[in-house]
mmCIF file of C-alpha atoms in Angstrom:
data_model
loop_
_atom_site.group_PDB
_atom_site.id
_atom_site.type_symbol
_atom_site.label_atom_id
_atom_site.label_comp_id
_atom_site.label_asym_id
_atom_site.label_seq_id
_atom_site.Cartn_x
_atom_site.Cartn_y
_atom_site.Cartn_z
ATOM 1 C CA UNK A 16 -13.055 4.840 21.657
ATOM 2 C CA UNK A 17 -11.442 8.201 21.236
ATOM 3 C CA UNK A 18 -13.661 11.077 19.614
ATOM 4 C CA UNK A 19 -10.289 12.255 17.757
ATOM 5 C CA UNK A 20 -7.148 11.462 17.068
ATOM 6 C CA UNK A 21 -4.309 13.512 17.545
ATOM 7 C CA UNK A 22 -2.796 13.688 14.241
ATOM 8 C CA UNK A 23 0.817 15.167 14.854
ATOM 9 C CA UNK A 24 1.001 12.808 18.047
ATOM 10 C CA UNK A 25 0.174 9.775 16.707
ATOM 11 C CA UNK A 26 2.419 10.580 13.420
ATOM 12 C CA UNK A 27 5.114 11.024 15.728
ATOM 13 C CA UNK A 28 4.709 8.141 18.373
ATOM 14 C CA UNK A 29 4.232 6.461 14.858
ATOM 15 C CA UNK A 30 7.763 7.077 13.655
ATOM 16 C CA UNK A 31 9.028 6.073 17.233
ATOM 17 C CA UNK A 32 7.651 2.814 17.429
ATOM 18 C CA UNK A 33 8.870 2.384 13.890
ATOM 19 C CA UNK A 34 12.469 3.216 15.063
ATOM 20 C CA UNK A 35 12.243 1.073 17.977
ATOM 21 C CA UNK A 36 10.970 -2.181 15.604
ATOM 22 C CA UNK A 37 13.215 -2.191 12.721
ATOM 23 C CA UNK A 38 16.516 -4.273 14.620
ATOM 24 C CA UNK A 39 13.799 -6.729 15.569
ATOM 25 C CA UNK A 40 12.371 -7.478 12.136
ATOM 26 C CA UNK A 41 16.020 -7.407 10.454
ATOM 27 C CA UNK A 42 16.661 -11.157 9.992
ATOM 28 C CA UNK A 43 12.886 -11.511 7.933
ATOM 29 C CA UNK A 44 13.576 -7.534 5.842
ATOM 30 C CA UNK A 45 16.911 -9.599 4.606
ATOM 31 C CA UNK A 46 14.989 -12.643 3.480
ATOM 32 C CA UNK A 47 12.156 -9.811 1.755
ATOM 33 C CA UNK A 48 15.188 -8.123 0.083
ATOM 34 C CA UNK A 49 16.878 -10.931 -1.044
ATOM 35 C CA UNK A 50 13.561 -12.360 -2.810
ATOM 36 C CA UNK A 51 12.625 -8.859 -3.930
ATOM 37 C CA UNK A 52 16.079 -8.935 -5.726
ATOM 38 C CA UNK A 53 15.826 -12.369 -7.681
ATOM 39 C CA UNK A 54 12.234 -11.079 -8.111
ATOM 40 C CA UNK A 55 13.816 -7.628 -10.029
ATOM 41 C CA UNK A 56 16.598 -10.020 -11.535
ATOM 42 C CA UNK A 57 14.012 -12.809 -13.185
ATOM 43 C CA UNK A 58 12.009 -9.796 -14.065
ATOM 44 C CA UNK A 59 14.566 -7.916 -15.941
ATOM 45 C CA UNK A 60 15.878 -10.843 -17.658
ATOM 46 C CA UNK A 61 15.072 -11.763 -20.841
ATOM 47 C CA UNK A 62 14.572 -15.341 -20.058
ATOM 48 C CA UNK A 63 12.829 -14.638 -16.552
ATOM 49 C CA UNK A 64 10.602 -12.064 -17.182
ATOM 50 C CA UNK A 65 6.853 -13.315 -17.623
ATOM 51 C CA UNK A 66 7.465 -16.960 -16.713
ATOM 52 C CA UNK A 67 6.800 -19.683 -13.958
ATOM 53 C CA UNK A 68 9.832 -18.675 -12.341
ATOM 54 C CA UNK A 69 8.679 -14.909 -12.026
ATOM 55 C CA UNK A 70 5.808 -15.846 -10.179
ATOM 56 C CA UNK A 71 7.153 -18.804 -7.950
ATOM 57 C CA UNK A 72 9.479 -15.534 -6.928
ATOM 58 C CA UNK A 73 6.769 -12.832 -6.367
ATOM 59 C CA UNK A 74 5.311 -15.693 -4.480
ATOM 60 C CA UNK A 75 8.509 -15.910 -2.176
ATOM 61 C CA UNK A 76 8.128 -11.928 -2.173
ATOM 62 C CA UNK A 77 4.812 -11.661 -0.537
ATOM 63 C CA UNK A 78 5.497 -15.311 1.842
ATOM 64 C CA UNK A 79 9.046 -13.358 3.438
ATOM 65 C CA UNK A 80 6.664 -10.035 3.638
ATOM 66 C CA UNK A 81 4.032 -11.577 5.353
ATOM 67 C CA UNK A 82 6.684 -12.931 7.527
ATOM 68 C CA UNK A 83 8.568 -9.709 8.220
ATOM 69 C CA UNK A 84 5.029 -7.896 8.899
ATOM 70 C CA UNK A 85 4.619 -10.402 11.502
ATOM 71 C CA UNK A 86 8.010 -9.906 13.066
ATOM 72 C CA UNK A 87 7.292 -6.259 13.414
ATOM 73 C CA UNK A 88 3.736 -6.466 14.713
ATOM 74 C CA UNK A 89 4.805 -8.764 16.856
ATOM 75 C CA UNK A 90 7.918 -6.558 18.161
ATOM 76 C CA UNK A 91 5.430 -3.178 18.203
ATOM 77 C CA UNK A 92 2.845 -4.872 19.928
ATOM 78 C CA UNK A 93 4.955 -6.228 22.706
ATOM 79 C CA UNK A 94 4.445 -9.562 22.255
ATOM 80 C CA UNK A 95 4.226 -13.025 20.005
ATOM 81 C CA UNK A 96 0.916 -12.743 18.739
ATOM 82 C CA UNK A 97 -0.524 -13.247 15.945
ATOM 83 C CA UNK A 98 0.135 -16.689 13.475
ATOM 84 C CA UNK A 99 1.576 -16.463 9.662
ATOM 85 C CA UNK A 100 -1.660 -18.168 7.979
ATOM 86 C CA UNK A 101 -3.831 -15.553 9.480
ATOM 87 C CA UNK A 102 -1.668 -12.384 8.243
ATOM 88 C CA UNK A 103 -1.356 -14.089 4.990
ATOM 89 C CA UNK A 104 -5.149 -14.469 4.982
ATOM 90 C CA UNK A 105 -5.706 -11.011 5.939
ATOM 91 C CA UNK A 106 -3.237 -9.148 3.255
ATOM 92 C CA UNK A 107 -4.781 -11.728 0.641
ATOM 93 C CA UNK A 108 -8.277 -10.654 0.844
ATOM 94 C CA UNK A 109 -7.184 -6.785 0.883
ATOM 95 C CA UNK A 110 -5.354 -7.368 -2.022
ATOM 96 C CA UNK A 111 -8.342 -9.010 -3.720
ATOM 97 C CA UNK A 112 -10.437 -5.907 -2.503
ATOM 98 C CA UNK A 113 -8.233 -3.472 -3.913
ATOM 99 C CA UNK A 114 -7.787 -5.196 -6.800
ATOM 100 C CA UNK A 115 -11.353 -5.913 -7.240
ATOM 101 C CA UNK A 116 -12.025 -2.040 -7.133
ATOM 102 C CA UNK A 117 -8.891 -1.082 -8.772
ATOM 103 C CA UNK A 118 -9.911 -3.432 -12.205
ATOM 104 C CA UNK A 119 -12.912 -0.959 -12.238
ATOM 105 C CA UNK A 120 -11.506 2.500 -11.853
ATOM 106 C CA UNK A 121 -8.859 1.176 -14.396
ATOM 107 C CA UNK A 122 -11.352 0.409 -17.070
ATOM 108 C CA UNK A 123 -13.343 3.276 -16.326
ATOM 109 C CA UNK A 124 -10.961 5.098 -16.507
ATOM 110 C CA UNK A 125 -9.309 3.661 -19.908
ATOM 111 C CA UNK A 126 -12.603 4.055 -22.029
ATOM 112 C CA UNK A 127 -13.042 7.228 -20.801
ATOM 113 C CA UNK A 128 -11.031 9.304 -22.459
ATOM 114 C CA UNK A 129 -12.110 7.922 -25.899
ATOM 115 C CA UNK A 130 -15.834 8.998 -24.760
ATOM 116 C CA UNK A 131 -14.945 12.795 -24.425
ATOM 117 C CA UNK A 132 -12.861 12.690 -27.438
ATOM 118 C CA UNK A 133 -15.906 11.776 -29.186
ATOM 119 C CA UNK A 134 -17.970 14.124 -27.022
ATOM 120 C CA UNK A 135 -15.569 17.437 -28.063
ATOM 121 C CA UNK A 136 -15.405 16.491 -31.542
ATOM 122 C CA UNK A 137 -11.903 16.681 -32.182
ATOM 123 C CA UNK A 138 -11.056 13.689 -33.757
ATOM 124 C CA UNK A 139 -13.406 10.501 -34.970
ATOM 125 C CA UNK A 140 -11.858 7.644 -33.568
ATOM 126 C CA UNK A 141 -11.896 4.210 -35.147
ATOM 127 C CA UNK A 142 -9.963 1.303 -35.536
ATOM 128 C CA UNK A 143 -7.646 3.047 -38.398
ATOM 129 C CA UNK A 144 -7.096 6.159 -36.207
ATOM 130 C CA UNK A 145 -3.552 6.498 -35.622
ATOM 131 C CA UNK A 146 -2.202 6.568 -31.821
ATOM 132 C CA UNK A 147 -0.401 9.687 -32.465
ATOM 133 C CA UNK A 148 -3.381 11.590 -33.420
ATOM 134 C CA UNK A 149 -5.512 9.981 -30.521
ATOM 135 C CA UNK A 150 -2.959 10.738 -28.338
ATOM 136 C CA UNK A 151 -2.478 14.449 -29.708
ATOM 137 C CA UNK A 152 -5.998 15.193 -29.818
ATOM 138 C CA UNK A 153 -6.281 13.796 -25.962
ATOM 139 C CA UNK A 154 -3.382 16.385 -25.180
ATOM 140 C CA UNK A 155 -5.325 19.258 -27.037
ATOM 141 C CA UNK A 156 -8.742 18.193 -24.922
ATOM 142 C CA UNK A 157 -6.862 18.378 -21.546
ATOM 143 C CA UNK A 158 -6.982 22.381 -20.934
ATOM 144 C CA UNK A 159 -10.912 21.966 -21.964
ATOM 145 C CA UNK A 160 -13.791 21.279 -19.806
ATOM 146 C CA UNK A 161 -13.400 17.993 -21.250
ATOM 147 C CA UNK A 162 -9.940 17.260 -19.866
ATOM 148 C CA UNK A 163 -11.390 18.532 -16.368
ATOM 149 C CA UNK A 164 -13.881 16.040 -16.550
ATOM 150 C CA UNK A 165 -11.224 13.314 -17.242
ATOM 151 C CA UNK A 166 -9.089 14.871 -14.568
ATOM 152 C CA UNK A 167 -11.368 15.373 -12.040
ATOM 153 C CA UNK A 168 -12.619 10.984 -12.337
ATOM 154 C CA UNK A 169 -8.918 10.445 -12.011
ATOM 155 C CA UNK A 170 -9.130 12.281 -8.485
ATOM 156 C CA UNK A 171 -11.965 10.653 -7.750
ATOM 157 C CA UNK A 172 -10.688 7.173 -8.675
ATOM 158 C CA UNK A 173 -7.772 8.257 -6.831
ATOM 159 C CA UNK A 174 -9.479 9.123 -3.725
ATOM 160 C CA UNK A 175 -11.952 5.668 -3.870
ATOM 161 C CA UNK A 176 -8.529 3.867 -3.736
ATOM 162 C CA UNK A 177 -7.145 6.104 -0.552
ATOM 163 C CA UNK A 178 -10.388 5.957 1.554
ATOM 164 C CA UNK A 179 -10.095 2.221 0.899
ATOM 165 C CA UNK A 180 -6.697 1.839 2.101
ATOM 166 C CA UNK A 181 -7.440 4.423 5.278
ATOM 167 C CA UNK A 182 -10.270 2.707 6.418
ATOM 168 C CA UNK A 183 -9.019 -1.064 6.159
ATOM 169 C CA UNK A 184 -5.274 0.691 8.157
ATOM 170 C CA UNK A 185 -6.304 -1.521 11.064
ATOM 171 C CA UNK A 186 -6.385 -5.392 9.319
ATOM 172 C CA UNK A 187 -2.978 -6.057 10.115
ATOM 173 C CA UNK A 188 -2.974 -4.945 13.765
ATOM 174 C CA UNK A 189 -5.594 -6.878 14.596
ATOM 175 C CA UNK A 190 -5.018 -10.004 13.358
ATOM 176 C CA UNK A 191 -2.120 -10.275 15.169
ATOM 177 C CA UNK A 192 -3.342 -8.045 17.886
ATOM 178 C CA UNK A 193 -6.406 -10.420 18.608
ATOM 179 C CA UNK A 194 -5.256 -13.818 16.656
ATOM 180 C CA UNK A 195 -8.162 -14.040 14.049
ATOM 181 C CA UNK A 196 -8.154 -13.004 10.946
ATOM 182 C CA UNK A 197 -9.766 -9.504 10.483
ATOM 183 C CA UNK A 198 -10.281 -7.818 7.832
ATOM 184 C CA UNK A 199 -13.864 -5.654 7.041
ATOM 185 C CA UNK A 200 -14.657 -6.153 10.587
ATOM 186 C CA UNK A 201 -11.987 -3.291 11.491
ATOM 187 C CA UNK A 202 -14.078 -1.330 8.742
ATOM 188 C CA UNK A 203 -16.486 0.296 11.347
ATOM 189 C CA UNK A 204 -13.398 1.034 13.556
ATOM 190 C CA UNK A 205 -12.407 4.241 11.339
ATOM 191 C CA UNK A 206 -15.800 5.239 10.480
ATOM 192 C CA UNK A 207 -15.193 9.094 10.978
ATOM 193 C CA UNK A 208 -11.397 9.239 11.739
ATOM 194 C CA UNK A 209 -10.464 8.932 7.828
ATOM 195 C CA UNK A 210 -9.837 12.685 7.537
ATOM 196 C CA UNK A 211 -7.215 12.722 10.200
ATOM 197 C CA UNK A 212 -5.895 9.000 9.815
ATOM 198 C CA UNK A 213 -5.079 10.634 6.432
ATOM 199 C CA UNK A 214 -3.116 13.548 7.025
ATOM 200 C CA UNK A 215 -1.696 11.301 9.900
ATOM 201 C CA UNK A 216 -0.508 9.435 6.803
ATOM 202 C CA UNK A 217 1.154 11.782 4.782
ATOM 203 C CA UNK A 218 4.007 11.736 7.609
ATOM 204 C CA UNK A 219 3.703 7.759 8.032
ATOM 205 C CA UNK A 220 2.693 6.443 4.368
ATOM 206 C CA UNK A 221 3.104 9.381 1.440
ATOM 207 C CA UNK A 222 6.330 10.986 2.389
ATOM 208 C CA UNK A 223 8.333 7.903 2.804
ATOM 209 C CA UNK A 224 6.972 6.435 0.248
ATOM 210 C CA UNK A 225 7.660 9.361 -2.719
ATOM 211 C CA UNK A 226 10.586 9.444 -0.919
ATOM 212 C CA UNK A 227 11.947 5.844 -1.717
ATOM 213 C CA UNK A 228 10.045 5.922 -5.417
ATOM 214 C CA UNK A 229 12.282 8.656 -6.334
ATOM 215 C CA UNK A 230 15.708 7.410 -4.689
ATOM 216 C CA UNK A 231 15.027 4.027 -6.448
ATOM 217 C CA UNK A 232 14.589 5.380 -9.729
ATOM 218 C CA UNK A 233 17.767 7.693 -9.274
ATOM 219 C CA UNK A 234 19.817 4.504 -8.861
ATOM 220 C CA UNK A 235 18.026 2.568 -11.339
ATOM 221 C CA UNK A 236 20.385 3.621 -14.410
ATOM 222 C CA UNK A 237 23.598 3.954 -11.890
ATOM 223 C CA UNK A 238 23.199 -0.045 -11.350
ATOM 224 C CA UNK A 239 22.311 -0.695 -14.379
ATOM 225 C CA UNK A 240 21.110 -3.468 -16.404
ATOM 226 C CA UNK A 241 23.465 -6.634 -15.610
ATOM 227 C CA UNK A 242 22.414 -9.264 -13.494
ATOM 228 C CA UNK A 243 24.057 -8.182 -10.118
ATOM 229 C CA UNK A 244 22.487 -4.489 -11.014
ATOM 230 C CA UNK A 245 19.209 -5.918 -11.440
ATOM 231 C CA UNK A 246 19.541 -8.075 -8.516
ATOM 232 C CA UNK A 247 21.083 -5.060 -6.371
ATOM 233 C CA UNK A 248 18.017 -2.623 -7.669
ATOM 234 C CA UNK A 249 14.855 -5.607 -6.115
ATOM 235 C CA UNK A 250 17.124 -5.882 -2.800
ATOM 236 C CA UNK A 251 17.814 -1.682 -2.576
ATOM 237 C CA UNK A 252 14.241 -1.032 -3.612
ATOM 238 C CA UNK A 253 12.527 -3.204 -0.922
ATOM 239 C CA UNK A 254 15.094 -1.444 1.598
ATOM 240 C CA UNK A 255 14.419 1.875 0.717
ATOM 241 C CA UNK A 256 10.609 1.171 1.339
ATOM 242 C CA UNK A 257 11.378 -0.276 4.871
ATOM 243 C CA UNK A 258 10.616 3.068 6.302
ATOM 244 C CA UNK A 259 7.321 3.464 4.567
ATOM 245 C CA UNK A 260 6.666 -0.486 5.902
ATOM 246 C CA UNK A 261 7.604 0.477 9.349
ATOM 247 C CA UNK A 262 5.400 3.489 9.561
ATOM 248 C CA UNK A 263 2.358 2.566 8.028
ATOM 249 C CA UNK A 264 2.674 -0.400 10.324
ATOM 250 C CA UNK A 265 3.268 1.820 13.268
ATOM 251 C CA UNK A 266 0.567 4.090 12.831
ATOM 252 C CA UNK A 267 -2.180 0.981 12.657
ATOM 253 C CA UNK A 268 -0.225 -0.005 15.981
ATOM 254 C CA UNK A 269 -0.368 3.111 17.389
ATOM 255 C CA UNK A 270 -4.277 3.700 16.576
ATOM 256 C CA UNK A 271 -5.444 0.376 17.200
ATOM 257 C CA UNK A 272 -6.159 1.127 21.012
ATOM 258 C CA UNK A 273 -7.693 4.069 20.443
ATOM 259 C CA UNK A 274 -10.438 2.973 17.995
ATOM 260 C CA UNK A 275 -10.517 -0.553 18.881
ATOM 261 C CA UNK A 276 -14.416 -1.207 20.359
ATOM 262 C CA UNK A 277 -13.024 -2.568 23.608
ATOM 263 C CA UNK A 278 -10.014 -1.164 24.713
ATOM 264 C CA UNK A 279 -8.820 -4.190 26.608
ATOM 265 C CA UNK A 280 -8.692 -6.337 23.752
ATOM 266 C CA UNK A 281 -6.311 -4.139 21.991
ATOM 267 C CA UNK A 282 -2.736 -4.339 23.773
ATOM 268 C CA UNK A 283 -0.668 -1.326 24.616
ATOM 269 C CA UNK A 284 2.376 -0.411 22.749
ATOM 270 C CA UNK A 285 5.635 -1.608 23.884
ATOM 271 C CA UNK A 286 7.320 0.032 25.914
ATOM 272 C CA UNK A 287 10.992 1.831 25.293
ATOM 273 C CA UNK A 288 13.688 0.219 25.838
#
């Protein structure tokens, strides 16, 4: 197991390997953007939005996800490893954690502001209190100690959420790497690296990520609101986050030998063509 990780070099090998894998994974990223789009269109429908129909298609989302992850583990790794129930397995019980811990920090989060408007005395809430003056008196309280209270449990909540996501990098990888489903059993694997796996994402993970959030919402009133824009916005979106897929799955790739317990188990990168 390395002692450190190089954290420009395995950003950059990262972006590489994600070059090298997207022609690989492109038949399964059309299937993801065509059922991101009727996803966005039953969404942004008025008869679609909220129903069976919206769900049977975020279903078909995550299925053709889990399918093109596969594909591109499977083309960074070299090799057809890995099976589709075990991937599937793998995301669903990360999900489940984050969403677990996420349910928390939300509803910490939510009742706390109410607390430290009590707290500063600037308004008595109650159930007759009008939004507008709850939500003035919240934007008084911000320059306060009491706003850098609230601010500083955001961060926090913020952070809980990142350390998660940096220290379960690896689940993917090696499930398909090894052919078991793994999920808190790569959790000892980055016990120390999270520092630099971070800033190793901000190349692989943040910046491609803000990157596509802001391009989407730029052409989000150009396409507009008819059915082919709505459709056209799901399939665009999910294609302007394929670089932000491809890295973050790269840089688990690229790590996974490194901090893997036994380096044998964990198979080398493909080669260049």
């Amino acid at each position: 197991m390395a002692d450190k990780l190089p954290v420009v070099g395995i950003a950059v090998d990262s972006w590489l390997l994600a070059l090298r894998s997207f022609v690989p994974g492109l038949p399964w990223l059309a299937a993801l953007m065509v059922a991101a789009g009727f996803y966005r269109l039953a969404l942004g429908s008025a008869a679609g939005g909220g129903s069976l129909v919206a769900f049977a298609l975020l279903a078909a989302v995550f299925l053709a996800g889990v399918a093109y992850s596969l594909q591109v583990y499977r083309a960074m790794l070299g090799r057809p490893a890995g099976k589709f129930i075990q991937l599937a397995h793998a995301n669903l019980a990360a999900y489940m954690a984050f969403i677990f811990i996420g349910v928390f920090i939300g509803f910490f989060l939510a009742i706390l502001p109410g607390i430290l408007l009590e707290a500063s005395g600037r308004t008595d809430l109650g159930v007759d209190t009008s939004p507008a003056i709850v939500q003035g008196a919240f934007m008084d309280m911000l320059p306060t100690a009491y706003g850098a209270v609230f601010l500083v449990a955001c961060a926090a909540g913020l952070w809980a959420l990142c350390f998660l996501a940096l220290r379960l990098l690896l689940i993917g990888a090696a499930t398909v790497s090894r052919g078991e489903t793994m999920v808190f059993r790569t959790w000892p694997w980055t016990k120390g690296h999270s520092l630099r796996l971070g800033l190793a994402a901000m190349a692989t993970h943040v910046a491609p990520f803000a990157i596509a959030v802001t391009a989407n919402a730029a052409l989000d009133p150009v396409l507009g609101a008819s059915y082919a824009g709505l459709f056209a916005g799901g399939a665009l979106g999910m294609l302007l986050l394929t670089p932000f897929i491809l890295a973050g799955h790269a840089l688990a790739v690229t790590v996974l030998p490194r901090l893997a317990p036994d380096e044998n188990d964990a198979p080398a990168i493909a080669p260049a063509p």
